[in-house]
XYZ file of N, CA and C in Angstrom:
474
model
N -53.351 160.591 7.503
C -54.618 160.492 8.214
C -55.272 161.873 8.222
N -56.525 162.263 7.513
C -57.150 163.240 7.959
C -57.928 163.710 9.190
N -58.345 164.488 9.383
C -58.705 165.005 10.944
C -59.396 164.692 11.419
N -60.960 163.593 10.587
C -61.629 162.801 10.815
C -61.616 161.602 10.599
N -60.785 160.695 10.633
C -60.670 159.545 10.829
C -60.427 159.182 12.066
N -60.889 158.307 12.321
C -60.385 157.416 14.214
C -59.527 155.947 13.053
N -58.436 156.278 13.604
C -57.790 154.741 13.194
C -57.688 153.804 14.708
N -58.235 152.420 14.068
C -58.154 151.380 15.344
C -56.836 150.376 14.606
N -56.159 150.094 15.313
C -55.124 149.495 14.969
C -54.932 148.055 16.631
N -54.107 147.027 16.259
C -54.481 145.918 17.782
C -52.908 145.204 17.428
N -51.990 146.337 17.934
C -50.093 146.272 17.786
C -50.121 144.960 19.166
N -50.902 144.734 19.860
C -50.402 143.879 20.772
C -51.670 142.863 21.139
N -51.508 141.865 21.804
C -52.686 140.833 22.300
C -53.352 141.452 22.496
N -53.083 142.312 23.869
C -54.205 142.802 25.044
C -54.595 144.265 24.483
N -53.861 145.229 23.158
C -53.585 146.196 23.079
C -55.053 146.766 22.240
N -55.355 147.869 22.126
C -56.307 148.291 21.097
C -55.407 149.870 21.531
N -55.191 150.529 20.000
C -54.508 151.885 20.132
C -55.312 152.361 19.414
N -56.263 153.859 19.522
C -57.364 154.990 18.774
C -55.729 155.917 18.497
N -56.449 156.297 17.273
C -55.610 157.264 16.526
C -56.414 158.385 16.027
N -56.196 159.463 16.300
C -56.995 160.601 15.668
C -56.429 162.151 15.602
N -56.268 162.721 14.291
C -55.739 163.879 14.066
C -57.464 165.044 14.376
N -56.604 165.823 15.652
C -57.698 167.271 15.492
C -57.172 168.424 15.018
N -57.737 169.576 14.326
C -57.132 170.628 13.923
C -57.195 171.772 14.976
N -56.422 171.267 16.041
C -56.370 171.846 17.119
C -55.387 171.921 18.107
N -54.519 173.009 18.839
C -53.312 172.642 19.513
C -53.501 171.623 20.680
N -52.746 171.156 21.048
C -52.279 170.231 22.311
C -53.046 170.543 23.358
N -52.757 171.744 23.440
C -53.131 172.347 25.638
C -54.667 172.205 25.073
N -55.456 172.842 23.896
C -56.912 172.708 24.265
C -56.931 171.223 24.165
N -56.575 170.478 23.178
C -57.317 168.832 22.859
C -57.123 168.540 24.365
N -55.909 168.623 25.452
C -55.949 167.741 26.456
C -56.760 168.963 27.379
N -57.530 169.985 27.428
C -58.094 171.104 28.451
C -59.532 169.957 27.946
N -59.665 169.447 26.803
C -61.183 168.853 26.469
C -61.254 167.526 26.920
N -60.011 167.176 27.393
C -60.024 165.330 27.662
C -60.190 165.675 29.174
N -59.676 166.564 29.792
C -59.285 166.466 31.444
C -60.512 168.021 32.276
N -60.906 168.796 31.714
C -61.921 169.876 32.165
C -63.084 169.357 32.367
N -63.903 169.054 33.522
C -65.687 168.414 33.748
C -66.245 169.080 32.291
N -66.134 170.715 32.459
C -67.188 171.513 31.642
C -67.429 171.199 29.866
N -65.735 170.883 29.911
C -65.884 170.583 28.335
C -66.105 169.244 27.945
N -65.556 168.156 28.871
C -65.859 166.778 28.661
C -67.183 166.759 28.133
N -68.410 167.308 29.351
C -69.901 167.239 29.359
C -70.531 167.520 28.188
N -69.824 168.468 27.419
C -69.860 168.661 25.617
C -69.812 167.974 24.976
N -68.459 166.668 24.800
C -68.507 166.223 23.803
C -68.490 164.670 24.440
N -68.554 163.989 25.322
C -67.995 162.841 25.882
C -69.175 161.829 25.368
N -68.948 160.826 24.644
C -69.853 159.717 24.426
C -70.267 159.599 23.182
N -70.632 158.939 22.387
C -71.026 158.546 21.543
C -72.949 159.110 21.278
N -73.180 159.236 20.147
C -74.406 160.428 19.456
C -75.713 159.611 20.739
N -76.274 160.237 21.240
C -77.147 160.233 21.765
C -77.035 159.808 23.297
N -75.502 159.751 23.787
C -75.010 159.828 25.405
C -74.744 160.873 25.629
N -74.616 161.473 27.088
C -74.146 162.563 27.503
C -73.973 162.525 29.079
N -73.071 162.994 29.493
C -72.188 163.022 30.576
C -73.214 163.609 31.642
N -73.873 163.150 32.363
C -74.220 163.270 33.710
C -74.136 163.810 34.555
N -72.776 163.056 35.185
C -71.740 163.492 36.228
C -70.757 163.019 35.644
N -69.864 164.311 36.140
C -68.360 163.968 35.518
C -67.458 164.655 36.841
N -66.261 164.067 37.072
C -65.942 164.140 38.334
C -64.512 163.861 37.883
N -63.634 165.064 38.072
C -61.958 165.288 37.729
C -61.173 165.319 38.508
N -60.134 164.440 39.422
C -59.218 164.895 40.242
C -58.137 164.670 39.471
N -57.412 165.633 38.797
C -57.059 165.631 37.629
C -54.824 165.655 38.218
N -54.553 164.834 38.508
C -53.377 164.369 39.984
C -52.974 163.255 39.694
N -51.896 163.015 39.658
C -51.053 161.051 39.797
C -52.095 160.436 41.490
N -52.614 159.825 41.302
C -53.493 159.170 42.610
C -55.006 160.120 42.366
N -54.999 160.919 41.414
C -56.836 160.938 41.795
C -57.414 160.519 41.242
N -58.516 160.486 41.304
C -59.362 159.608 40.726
C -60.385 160.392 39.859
N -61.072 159.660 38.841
C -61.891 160.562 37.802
C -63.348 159.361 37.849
N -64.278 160.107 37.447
C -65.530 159.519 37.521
C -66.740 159.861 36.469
N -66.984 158.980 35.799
C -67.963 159.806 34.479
C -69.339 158.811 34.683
N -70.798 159.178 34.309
C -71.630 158.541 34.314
C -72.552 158.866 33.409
N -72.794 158.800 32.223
C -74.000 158.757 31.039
C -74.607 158.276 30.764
N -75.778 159.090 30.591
C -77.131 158.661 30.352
C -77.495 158.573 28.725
N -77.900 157.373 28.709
C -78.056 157.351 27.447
C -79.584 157.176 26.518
N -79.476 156.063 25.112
C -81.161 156.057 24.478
C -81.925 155.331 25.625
N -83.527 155.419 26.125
C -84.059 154.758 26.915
C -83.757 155.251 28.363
N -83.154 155.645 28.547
C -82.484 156.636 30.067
C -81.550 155.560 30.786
N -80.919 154.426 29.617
C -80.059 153.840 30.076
C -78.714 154.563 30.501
N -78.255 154.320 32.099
C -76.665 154.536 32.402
C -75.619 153.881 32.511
N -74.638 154.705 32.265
C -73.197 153.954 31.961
C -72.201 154.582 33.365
N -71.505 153.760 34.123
C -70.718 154.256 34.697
C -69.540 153.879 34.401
N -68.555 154.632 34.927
C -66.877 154.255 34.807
C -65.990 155.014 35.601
N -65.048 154.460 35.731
C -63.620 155.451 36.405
C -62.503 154.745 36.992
N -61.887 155.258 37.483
C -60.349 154.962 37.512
C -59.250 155.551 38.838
N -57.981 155.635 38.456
C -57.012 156.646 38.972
C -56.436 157.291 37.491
N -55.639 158.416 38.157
C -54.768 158.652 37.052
C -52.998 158.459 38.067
N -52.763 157.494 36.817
C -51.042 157.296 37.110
C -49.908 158.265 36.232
N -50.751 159.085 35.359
C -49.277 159.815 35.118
C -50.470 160.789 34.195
N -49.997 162.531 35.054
C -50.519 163.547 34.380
C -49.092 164.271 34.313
N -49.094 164.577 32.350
C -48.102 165.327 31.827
C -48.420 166.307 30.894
N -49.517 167.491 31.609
C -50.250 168.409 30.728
C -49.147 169.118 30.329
N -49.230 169.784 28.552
C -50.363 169.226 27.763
C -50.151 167.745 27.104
N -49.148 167.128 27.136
C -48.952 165.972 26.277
C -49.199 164.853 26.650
N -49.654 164.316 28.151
C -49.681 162.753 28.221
C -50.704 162.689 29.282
N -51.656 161.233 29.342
C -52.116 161.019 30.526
C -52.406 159.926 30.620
N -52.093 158.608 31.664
C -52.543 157.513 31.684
C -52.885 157.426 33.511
N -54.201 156.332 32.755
C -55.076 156.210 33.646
C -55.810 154.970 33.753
N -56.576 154.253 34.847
C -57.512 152.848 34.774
C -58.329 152.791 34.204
N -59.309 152.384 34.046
C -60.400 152.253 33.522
C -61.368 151.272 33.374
N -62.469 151.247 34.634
C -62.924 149.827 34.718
C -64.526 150.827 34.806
N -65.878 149.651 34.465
C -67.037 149.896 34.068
C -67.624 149.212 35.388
N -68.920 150.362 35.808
C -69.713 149.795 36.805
C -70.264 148.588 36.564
N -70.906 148.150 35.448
C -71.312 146.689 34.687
C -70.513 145.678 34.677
N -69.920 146.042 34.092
C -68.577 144.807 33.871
C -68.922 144.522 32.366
N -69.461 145.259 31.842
C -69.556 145.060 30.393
C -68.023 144.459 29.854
N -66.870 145.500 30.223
C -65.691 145.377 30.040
C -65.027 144.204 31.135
N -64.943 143.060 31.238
C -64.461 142.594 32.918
C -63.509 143.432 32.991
N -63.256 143.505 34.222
C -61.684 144.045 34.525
C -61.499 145.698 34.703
N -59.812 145.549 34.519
C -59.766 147.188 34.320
C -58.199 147.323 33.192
N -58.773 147.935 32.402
C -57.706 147.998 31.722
C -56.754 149.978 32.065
N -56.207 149.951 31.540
C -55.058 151.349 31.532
C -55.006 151.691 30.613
N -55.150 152.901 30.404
C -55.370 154.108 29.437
C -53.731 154.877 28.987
N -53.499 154.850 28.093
C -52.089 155.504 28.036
C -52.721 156.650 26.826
N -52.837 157.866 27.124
C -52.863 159.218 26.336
C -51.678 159.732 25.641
N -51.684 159.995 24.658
C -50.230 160.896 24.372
C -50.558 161.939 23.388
N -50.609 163.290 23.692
C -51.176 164.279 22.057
C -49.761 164.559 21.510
N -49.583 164.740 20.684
C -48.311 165.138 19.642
C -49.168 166.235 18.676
N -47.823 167.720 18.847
C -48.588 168.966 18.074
C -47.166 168.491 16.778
N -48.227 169.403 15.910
C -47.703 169.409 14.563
C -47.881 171.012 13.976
N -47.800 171.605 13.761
C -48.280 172.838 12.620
C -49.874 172.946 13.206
N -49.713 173.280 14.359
C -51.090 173.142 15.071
C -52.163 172.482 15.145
N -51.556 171.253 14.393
C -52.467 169.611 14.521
C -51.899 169.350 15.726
N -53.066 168.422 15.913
C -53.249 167.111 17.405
C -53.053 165.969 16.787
N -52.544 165.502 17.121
C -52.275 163.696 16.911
C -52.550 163.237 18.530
N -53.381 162.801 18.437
C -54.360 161.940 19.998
C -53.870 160.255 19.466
N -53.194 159.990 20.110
C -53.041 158.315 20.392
C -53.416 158.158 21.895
N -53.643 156.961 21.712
C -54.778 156.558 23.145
C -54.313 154.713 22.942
N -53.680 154.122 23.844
C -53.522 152.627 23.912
C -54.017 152.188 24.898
N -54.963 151.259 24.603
C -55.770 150.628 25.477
C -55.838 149.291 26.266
N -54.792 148.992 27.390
C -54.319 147.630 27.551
C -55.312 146.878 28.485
N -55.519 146.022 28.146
C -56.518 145.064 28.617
C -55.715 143.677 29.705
N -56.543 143.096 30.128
C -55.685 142.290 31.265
C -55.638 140.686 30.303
N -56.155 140.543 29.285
C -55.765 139.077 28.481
C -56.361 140.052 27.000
N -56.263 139.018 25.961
C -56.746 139.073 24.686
C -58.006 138.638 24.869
N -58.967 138.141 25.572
C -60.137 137.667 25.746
C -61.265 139.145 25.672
N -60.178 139.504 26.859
C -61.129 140.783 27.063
C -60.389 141.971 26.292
N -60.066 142.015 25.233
C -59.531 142.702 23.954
C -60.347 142.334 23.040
N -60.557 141.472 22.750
C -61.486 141.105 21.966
C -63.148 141.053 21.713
N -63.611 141.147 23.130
C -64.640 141.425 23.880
C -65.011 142.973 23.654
N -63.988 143.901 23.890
C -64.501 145.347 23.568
C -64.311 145.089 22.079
N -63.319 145.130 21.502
C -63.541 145.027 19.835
C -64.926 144.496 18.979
N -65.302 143.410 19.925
C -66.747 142.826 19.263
C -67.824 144.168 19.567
N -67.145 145.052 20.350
C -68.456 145.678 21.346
C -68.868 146.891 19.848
N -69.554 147.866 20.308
C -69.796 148.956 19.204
C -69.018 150.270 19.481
N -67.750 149.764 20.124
C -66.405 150.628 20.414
C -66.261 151.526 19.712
N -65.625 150.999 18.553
C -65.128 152.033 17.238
C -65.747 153.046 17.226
N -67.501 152.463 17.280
C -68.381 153.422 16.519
C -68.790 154.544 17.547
N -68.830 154.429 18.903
C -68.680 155.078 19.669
C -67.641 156.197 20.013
N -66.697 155.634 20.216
C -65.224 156.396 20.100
C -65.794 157.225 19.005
N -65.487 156.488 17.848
C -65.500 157.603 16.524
C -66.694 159.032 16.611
N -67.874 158.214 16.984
C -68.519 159.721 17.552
C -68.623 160.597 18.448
N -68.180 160.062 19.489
C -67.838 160.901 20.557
C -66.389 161.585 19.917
N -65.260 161.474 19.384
C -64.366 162.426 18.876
C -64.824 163.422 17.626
N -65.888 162.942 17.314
C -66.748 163.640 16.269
C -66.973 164.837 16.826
N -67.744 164.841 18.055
C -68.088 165.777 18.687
C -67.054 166.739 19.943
N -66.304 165.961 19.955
C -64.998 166.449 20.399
C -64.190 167.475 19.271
N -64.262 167.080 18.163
C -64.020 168.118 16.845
C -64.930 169.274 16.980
N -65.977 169.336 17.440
C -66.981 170.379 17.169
C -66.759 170.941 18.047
N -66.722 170.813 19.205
C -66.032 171.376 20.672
C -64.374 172.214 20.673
N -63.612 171.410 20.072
C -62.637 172.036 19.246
C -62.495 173.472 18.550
N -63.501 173.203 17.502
C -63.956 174.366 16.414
C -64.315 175.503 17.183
N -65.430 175.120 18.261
C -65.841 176.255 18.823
C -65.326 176.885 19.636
N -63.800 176.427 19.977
C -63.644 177.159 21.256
C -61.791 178.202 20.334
């Protein structure tokens, strides 16, 4: 896998797992997933951008993101986090002010260093295959994929 690819892979019913190599160590890729300042850089897909972003970055705190997007449409979301293991792991909830997504699914993070590659796996469990399938129809991929786009550039620069 090169450093720009997002691989989507669906190992389980409810499951959707993002795969993505950065050319970047561990402690920054997860300082860019879990820091307000740097999230606000790269978070969202080409023409969103982070709002408010809100880190209690703790097993029981809670995180909060809201972007504004084309048309001055907003997106809200957030969660808890159930397991912070900086630099290598973080899982967390993840449910949408809309309900675009019903529900709330759980976030499982894991970076793996290599020769100062990132390997970012991210599994995304959903509460049925209904609503697995539902984000998959959505413009997920293409989102994800650019928002880590720009997460690469954030990378580079720092």
């Amino acid at each position: 896998m090169t450093a720009t690819t997002l691989r989507v892979t669906t190992p389980a019913a409810t499951d959707i797992v993002l795969t993505r190599v950065f050319n970047a160590p561990r402690h920054l890729v997860f300082d860019t997933l879990t820091q307000p300042d740097l999230l606000k850089r790269w978070f969202g897909a080409r023409g969103w951008h982070l709002v408010e972003c809100e880190v209690d970055l703790r097993v029981g705190g809670s995180w909060r993101f809201v972007s504004m997007g084309p048309g001055n449409r907003r997106m809200g979301q957030g969660g808890v986090y159930h397991d912070v293991e900086a630099p290598g792991r973080l899982a967390y909830t993840e449910s949408y002010d809309d309900q675009w997504a019903p529900g709330e699914s759980l976030v499982t993070t894991v970076l793996t260093e290599h020769a100062g590659r990132t390997t970012l796996t991210s599994t995304l469990r959903y509460a049925s295959p209904e609503v697995r399938d539902l984000v998959l129809a959505a413009p997920m991929e293409r989102g994800v994929g650019e928002g880590y786009d720009r997460l690469d550039d954030v990378l580079t620069s720092l």
